[in-house]
Short mmCIF file of C-alpha atoms in Angstrom, two decimals:
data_model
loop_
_atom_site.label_atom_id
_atom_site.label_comp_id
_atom_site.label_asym_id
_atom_site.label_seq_id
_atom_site.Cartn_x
_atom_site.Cartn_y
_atom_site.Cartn_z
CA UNK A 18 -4.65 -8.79 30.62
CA UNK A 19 -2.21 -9.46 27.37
CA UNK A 20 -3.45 -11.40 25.04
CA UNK A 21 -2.40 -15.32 24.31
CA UNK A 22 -0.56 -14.74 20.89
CA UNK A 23 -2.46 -16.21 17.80
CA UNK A 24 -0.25 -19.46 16.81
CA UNK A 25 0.40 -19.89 12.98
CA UNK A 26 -0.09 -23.50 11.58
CA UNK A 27 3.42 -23.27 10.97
CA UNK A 28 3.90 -22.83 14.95
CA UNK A 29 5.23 -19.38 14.88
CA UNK A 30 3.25 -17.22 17.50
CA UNK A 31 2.03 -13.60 16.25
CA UNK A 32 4.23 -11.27 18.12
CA UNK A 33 5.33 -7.83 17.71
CA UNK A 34 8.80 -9.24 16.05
CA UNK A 35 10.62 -7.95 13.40
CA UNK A 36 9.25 -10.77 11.25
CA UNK A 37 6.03 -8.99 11.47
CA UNK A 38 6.99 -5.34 11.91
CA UNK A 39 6.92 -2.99 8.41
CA UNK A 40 9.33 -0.65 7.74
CA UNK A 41 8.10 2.64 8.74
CA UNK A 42 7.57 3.89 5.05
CA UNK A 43 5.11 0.62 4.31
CA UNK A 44 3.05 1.05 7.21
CA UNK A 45 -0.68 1.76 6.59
CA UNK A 46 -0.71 5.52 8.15
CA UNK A 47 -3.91 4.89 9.64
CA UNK A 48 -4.65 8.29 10.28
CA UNK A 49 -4.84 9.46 6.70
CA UNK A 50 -7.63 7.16 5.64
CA UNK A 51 -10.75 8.40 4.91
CA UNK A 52 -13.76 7.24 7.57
CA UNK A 53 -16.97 8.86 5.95
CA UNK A 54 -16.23 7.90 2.54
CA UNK A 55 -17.01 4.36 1.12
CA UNK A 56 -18.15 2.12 -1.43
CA UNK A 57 -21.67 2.40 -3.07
CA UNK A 58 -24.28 -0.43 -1.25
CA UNK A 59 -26.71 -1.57 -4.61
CA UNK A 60 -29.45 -3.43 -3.51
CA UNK A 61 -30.44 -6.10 -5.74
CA UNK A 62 -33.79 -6.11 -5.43
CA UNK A 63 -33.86 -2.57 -6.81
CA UNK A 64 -36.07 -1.74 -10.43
CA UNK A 65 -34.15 -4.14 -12.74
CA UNK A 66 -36.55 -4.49 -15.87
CA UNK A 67 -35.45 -4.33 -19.41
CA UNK A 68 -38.04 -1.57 -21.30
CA UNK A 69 -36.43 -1.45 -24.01
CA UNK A 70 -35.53 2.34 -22.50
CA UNK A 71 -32.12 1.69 -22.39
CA UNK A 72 -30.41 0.52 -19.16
CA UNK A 73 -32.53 -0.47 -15.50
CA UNK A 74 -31.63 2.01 -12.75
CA UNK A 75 -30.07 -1.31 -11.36
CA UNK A 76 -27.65 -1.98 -14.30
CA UNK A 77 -26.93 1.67 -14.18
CA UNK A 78 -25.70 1.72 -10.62
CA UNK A 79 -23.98 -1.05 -11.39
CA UNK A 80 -22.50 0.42 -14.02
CA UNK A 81 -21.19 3.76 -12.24
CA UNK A 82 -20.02 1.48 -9.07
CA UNK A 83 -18.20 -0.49 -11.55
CA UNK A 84 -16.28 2.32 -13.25
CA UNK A 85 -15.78 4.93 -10.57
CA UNK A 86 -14.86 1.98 -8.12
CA UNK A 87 -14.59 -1.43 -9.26
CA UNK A 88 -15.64 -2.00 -5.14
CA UNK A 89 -19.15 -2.00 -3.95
CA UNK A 90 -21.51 -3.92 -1.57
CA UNK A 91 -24.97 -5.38 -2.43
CA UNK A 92 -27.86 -6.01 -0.08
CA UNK A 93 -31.25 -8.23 -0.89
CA UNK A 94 -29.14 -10.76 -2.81
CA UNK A 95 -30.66 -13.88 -1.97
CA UNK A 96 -28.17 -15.98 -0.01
CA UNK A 97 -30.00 -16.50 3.39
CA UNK A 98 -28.27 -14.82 6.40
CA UNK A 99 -28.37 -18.03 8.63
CA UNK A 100 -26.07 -19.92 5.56
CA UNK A 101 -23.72 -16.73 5.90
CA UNK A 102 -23.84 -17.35 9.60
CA UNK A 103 -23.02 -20.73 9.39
CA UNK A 104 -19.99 -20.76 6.59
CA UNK A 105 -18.59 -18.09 8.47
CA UNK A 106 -19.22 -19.87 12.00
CA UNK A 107 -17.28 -23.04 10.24
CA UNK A 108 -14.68 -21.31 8.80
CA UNK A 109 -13.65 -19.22 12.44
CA UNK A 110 -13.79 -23.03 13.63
CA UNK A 111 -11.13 -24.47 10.97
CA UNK A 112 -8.80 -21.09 12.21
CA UNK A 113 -9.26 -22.23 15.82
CA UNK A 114 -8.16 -26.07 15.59
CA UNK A 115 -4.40 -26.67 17.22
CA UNK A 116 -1.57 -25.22 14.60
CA UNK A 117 -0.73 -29.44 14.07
CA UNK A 118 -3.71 -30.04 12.45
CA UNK A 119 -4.14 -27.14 10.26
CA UNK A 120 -0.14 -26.95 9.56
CA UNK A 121 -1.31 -30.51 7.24
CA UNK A 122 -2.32 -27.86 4.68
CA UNK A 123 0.87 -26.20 4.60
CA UNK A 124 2.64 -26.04 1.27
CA UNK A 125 5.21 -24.15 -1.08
CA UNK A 126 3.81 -25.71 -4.23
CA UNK A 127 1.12 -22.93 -5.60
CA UNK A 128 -0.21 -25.77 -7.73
CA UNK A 129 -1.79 -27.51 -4.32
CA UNK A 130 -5.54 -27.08 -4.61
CA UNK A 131 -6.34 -27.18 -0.72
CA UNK A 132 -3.45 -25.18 1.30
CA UNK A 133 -2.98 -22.93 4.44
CA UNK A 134 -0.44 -20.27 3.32
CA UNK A 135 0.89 -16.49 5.05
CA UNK A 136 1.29 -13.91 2.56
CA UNK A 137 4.42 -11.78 2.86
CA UNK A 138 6.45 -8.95 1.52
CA UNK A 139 9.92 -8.66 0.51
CA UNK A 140 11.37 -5.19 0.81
CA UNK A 141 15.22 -3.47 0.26
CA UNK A 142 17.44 -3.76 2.86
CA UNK A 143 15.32 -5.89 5.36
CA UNK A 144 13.94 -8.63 3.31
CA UNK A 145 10.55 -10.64 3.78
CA UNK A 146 7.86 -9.25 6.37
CA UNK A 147 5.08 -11.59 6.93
CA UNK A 148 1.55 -9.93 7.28
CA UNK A 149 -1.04 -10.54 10.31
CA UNK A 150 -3.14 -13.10 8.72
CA UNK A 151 -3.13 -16.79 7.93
CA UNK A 152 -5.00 -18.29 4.71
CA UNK A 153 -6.59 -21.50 4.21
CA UNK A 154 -7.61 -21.86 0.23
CA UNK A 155 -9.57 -24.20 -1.54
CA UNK A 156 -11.76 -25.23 -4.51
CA UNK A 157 -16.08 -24.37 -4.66
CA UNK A 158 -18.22 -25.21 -7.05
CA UNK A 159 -21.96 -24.77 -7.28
CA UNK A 160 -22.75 -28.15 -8.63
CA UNK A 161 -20.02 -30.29 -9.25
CA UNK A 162 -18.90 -32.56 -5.68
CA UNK A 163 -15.81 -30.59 -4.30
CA UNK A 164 -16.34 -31.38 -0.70
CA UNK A 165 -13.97 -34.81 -0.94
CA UNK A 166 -11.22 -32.05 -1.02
CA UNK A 167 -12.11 -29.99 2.03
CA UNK A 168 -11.46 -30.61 5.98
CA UNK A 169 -13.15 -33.27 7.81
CA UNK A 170 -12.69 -31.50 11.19
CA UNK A 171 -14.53 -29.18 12.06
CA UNK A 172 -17.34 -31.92 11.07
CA UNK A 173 -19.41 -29.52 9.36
CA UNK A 174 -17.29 -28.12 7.43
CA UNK A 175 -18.12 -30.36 4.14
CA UNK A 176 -21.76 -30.17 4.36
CA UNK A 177 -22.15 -26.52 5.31
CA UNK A 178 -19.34 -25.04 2.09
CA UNK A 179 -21.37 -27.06 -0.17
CA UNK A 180 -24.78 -25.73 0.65
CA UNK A 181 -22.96 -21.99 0.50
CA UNK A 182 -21.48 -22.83 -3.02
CA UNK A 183 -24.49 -23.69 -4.49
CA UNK A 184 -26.03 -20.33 -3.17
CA UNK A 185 -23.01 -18.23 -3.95
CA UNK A 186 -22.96 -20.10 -8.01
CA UNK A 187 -26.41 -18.05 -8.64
CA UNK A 188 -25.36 -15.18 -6.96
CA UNK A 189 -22.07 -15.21 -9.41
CA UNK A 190 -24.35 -15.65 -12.21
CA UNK A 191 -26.52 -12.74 -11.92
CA UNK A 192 -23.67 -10.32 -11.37
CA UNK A 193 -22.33 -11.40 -14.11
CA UNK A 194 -25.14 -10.63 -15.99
CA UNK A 195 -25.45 -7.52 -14.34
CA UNK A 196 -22.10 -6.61 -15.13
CA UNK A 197 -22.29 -7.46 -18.93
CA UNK A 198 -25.89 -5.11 -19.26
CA UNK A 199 -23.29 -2.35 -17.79
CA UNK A 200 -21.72 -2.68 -20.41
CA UNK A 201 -23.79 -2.41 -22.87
CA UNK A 202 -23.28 -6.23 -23.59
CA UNK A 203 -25.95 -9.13 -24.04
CA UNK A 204 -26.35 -10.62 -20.38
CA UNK A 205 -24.31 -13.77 -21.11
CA UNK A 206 -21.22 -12.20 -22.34
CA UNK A 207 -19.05 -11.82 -19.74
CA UNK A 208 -19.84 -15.72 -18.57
CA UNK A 209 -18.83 -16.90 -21.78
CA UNK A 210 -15.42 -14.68 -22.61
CA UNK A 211 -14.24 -15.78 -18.87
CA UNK A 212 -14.69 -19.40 -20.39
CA UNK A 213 -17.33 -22.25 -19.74
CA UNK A 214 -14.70 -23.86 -17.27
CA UNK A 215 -13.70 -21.14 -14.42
CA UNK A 216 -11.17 -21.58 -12.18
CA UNK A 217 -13.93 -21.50 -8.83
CA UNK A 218 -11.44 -20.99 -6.10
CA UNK A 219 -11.84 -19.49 -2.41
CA UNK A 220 -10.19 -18.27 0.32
CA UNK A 221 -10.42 -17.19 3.91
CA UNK A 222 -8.44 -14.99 5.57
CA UNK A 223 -8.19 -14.97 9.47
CA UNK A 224 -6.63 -11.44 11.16
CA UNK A 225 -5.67 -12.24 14.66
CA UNK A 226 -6.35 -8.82 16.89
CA UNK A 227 -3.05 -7.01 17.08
CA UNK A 228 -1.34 -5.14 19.49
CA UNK A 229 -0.25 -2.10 17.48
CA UNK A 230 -1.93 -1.81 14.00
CA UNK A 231 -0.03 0.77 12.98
CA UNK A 232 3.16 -1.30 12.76
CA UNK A 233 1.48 -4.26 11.07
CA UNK A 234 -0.49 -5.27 7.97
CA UNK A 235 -3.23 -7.77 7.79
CA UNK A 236 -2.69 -8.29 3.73
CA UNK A 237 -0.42 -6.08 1.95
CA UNK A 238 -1.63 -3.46 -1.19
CA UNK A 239 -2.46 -5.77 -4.24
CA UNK A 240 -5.16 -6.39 -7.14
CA UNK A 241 -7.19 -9.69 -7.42
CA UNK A 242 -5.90 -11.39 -10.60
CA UNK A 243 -9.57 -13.13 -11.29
CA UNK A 244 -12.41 -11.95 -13.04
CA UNK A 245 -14.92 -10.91 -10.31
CA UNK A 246 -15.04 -12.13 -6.32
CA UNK A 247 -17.94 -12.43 -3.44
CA UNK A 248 -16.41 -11.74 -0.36
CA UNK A 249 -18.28 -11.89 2.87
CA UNK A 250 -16.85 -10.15 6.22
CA UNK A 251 -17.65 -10.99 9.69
CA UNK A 252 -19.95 -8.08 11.25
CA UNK A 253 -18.77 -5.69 13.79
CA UNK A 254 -14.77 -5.29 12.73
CA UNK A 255 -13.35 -3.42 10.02
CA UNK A 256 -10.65 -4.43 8.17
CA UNK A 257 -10.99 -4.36 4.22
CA UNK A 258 -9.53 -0.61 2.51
CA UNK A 259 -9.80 0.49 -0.71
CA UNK A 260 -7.95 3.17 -3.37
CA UNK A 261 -9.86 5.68 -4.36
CA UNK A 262 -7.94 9.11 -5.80
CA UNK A 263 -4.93 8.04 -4.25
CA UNK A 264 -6.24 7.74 -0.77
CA UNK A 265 -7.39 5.15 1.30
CA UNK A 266 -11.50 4.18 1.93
CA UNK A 267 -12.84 1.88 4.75
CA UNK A 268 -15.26 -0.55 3.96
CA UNK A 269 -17.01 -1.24 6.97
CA UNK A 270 -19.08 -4.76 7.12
CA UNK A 271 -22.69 -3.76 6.65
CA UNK A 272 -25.21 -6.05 7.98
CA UNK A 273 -25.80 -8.99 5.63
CA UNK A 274 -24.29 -7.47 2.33
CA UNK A 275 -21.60 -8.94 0.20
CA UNK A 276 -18.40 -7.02 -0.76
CA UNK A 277 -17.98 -7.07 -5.03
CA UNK A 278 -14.91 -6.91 -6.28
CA UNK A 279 -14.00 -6.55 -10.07
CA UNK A 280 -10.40 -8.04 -10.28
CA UNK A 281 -7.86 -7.89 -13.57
CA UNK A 282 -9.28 -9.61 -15.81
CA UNK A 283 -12.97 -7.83 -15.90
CA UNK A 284 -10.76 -4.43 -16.70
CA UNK A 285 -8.69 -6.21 -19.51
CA UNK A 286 -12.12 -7.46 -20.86
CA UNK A 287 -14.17 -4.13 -20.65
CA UNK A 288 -10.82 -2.82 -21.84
CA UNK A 289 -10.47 -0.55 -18.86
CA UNK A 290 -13.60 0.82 -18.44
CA UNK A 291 -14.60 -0.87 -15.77
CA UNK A 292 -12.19 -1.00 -12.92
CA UNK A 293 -9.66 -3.55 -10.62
CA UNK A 294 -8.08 -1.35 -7.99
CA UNK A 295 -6.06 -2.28 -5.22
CA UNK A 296 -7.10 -3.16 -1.63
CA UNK A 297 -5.33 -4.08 1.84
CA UNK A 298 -6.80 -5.47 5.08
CA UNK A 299 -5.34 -3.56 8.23
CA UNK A 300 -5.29 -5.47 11.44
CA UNK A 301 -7.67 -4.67 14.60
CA UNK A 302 -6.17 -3.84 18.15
CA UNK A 303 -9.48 -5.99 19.96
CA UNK A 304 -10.77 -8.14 17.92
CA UNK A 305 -10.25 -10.60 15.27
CA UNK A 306 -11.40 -10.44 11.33
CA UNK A 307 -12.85 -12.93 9.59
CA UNK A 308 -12.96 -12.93 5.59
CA UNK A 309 -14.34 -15.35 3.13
CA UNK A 310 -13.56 -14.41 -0.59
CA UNK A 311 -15.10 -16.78 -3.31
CA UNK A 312 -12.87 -16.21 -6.36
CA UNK A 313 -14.69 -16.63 -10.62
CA UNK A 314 -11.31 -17.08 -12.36
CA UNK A 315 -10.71 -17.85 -16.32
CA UNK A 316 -9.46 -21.19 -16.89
CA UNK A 317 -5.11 -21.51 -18.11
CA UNK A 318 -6.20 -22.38 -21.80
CA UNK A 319 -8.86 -18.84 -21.99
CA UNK A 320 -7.43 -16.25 -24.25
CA UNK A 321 -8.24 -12.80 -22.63
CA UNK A 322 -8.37 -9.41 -24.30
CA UNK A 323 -10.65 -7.07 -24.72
CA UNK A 324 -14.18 -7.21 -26.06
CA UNK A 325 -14.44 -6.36 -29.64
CA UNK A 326 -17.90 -4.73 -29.03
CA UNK A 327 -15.82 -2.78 -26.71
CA UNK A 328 -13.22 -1.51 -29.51
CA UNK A 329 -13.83 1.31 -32.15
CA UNK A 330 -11.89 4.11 -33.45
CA UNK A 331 -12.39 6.23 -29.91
CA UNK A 332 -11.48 3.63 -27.83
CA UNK A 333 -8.80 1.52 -29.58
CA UNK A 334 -7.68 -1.43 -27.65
CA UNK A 335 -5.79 -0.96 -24.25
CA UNK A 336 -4.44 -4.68 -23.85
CA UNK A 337 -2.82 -7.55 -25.88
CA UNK A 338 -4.59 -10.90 -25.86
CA UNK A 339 -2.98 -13.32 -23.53
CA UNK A 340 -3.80 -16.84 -22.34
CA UNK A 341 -4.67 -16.61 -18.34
CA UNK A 342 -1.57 -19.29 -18.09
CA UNK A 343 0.65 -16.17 -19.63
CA UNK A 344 -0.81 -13.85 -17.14
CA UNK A 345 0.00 -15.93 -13.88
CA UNK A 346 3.32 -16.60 -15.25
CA UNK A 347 3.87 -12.75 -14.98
CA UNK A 348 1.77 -13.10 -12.12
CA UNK A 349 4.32 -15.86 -10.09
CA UNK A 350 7.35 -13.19 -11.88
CA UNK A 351 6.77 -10.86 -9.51
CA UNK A 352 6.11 -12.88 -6.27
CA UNK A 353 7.15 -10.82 -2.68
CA UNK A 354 6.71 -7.53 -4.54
CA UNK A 355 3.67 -5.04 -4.79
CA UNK A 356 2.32 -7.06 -8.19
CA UNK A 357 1.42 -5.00 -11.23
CA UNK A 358 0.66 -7.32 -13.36
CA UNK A 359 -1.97 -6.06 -15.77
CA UNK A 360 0.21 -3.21 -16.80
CA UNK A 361 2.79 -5.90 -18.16
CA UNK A 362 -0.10 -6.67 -21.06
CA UNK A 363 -0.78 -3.29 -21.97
CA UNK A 364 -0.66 -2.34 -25.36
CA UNK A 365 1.77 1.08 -25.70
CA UNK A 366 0.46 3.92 -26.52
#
């Protein structure tokens, strides 16, 4: 039986068009990627007690996960399962109103808080590809009222994200904590360089299943341009890849885990010892994929560079400084193109 074809909030059905279609170089050569290798699961309620011995055998994984990787998944982290259930139970919901009412959140202007958007690539000599996905974005926060800004239909919706961000706030701060001990920093270090007013932002992503995967891509190659993100996946369908030695990993969804994900900003900081790397989401023939990233981000008006405690004659600095308002300047520069946008800071050698 063919499937009904997913409609966009701006209308346009999900067919096998050329709108859709990469050219054949761009495609995501499923074949090649690697199926038994993957990103390190930590749980969090490993040994995690300061001695005096040096590091805990949790900071330490942390550590290794965060340089080797800058990817990994933690388990025993405190955010009940049934809340995960339910955001994620909302969110499918908000993807499965009619296009008109979601198509209210449609918008051009990047400066729009709440907004349903389709990411897209521009390449020579066919020009812009849109990728198998739609994404609705908005603002969390773990204490402060957001939910004013968020959709009253589906009727949860306002109730449910609020209870999540308050979870998801203390899960951010312990990893940052965690994070700064892996570096051989004092525990509230990271927090306060990535400024006392983050940019809190999220976003789900919504993969319709796909008739050919091979031709499509859910979200194209790229770096997050944040500080750290929580990203929960729906169970049962893989979707997120990451680079690792030039090839491509699979993170499948393990059961009740979060995906951690170091973005720009934490490498600039730890001056590139601890890593961003770039990711994709493929599409799935059966079934659709369901992502929810929550997004720590410094503030326009934080200067970012890295850590002095960080610096010494070995390991001189990598980046300039550079307010986070310079950065998505560069960052907006290179819009429809695979975005390097770190590299534009770097300090030459």
């Amino acid at each position: 039986m063919e499937m009904t074809p997913y409609q966009l909030a701006n209308k346009t059905p999900l067919t096998l068009s050329p709108n859709f279609i990469l050219p054949e170089d761009k495609r995501p050569n499923l074949s090649k990627v690697l199926p038994s290798d993957s990103i390190p699961i930590i749980d969090l309620n490993d040994h995690d007690i300061d001695d005096g011995q040096g590091p805990s055998p949790l900071v330490t994984k942390i550590s290794q996960a965060c340089e080797e990787y800058g990817f990994f998944q933690i388990i025993n982290h405190g955010v009940p399962k049934e809340l995960c259930q339910k955001v994620l139970a909302v969110v499918t919901e908000f993807f499965q109103l009619p296009p008109e009412e979601r198509a209210q959140y449609l918008t051009k202007d990047h400066s729009k808080q709440v907004k349903v958007f389709n990411y897209y690539q521009k390449y020579d000599g066919i020009g812009k590809v849109t990728m198998w996905s739609e994404t609705f974005s908005h603002p969390w926060h773990p204490t402060e009222d957001f939910t004013h800004l968020l959709p009253t239909n589906p009727p949860q919706y306002r109730e449910v994200f609020a209870e999540y961000a308050r979870a998801i706030g203390v899960l951010f701060d312990r990893l940052l904590s965690l994070i700064s001990r892996g570096l051989g920093l004092d525990k509230d270090c990271l927090k306060r360089r990535i400024g006392e007013k983050p940019g809190l932002n999220t976003q789900a992503n919504y993969y319709p299943a796909c008739p050919d995967p091979e031709l499509t891509m859910g979200m194209p190659d790229h770096n997050d341009l944040g500080s750290i993100a929580v990203l929960l996946q729906v169970e049962g369908v893989t979707g997120l890849q990451v680079i690792k030695d030039g090839k491509w990993l699979t993170v499948d969804p393990v059961p009740d885990a979060f995906v951690i994900n170091l973005a720009d900003q934490t490498q600039v900081l730890s001056n590139g010892k601890f890593k961003s790397v770039g990711h994709r989401a493929i599409t799935n023939k059966l079934l659709p994929r369901l992502s929810l990233g929550m997004f720590y981000t410094p503030n326009n008006d934080t200067v970012i560079g890295p850590i002095e405690d960080l610096i010494d004659e070995e390991n001189p600095p990598k980046y300039r400084k550079y307010s986070f308002k310079e950065y998505m300047e560069e960052f907006y520069k290179q819009e429809g193109k695979r975005r390097r946008v770190k590299e534009a800071f770097e300090l030459q050698r």
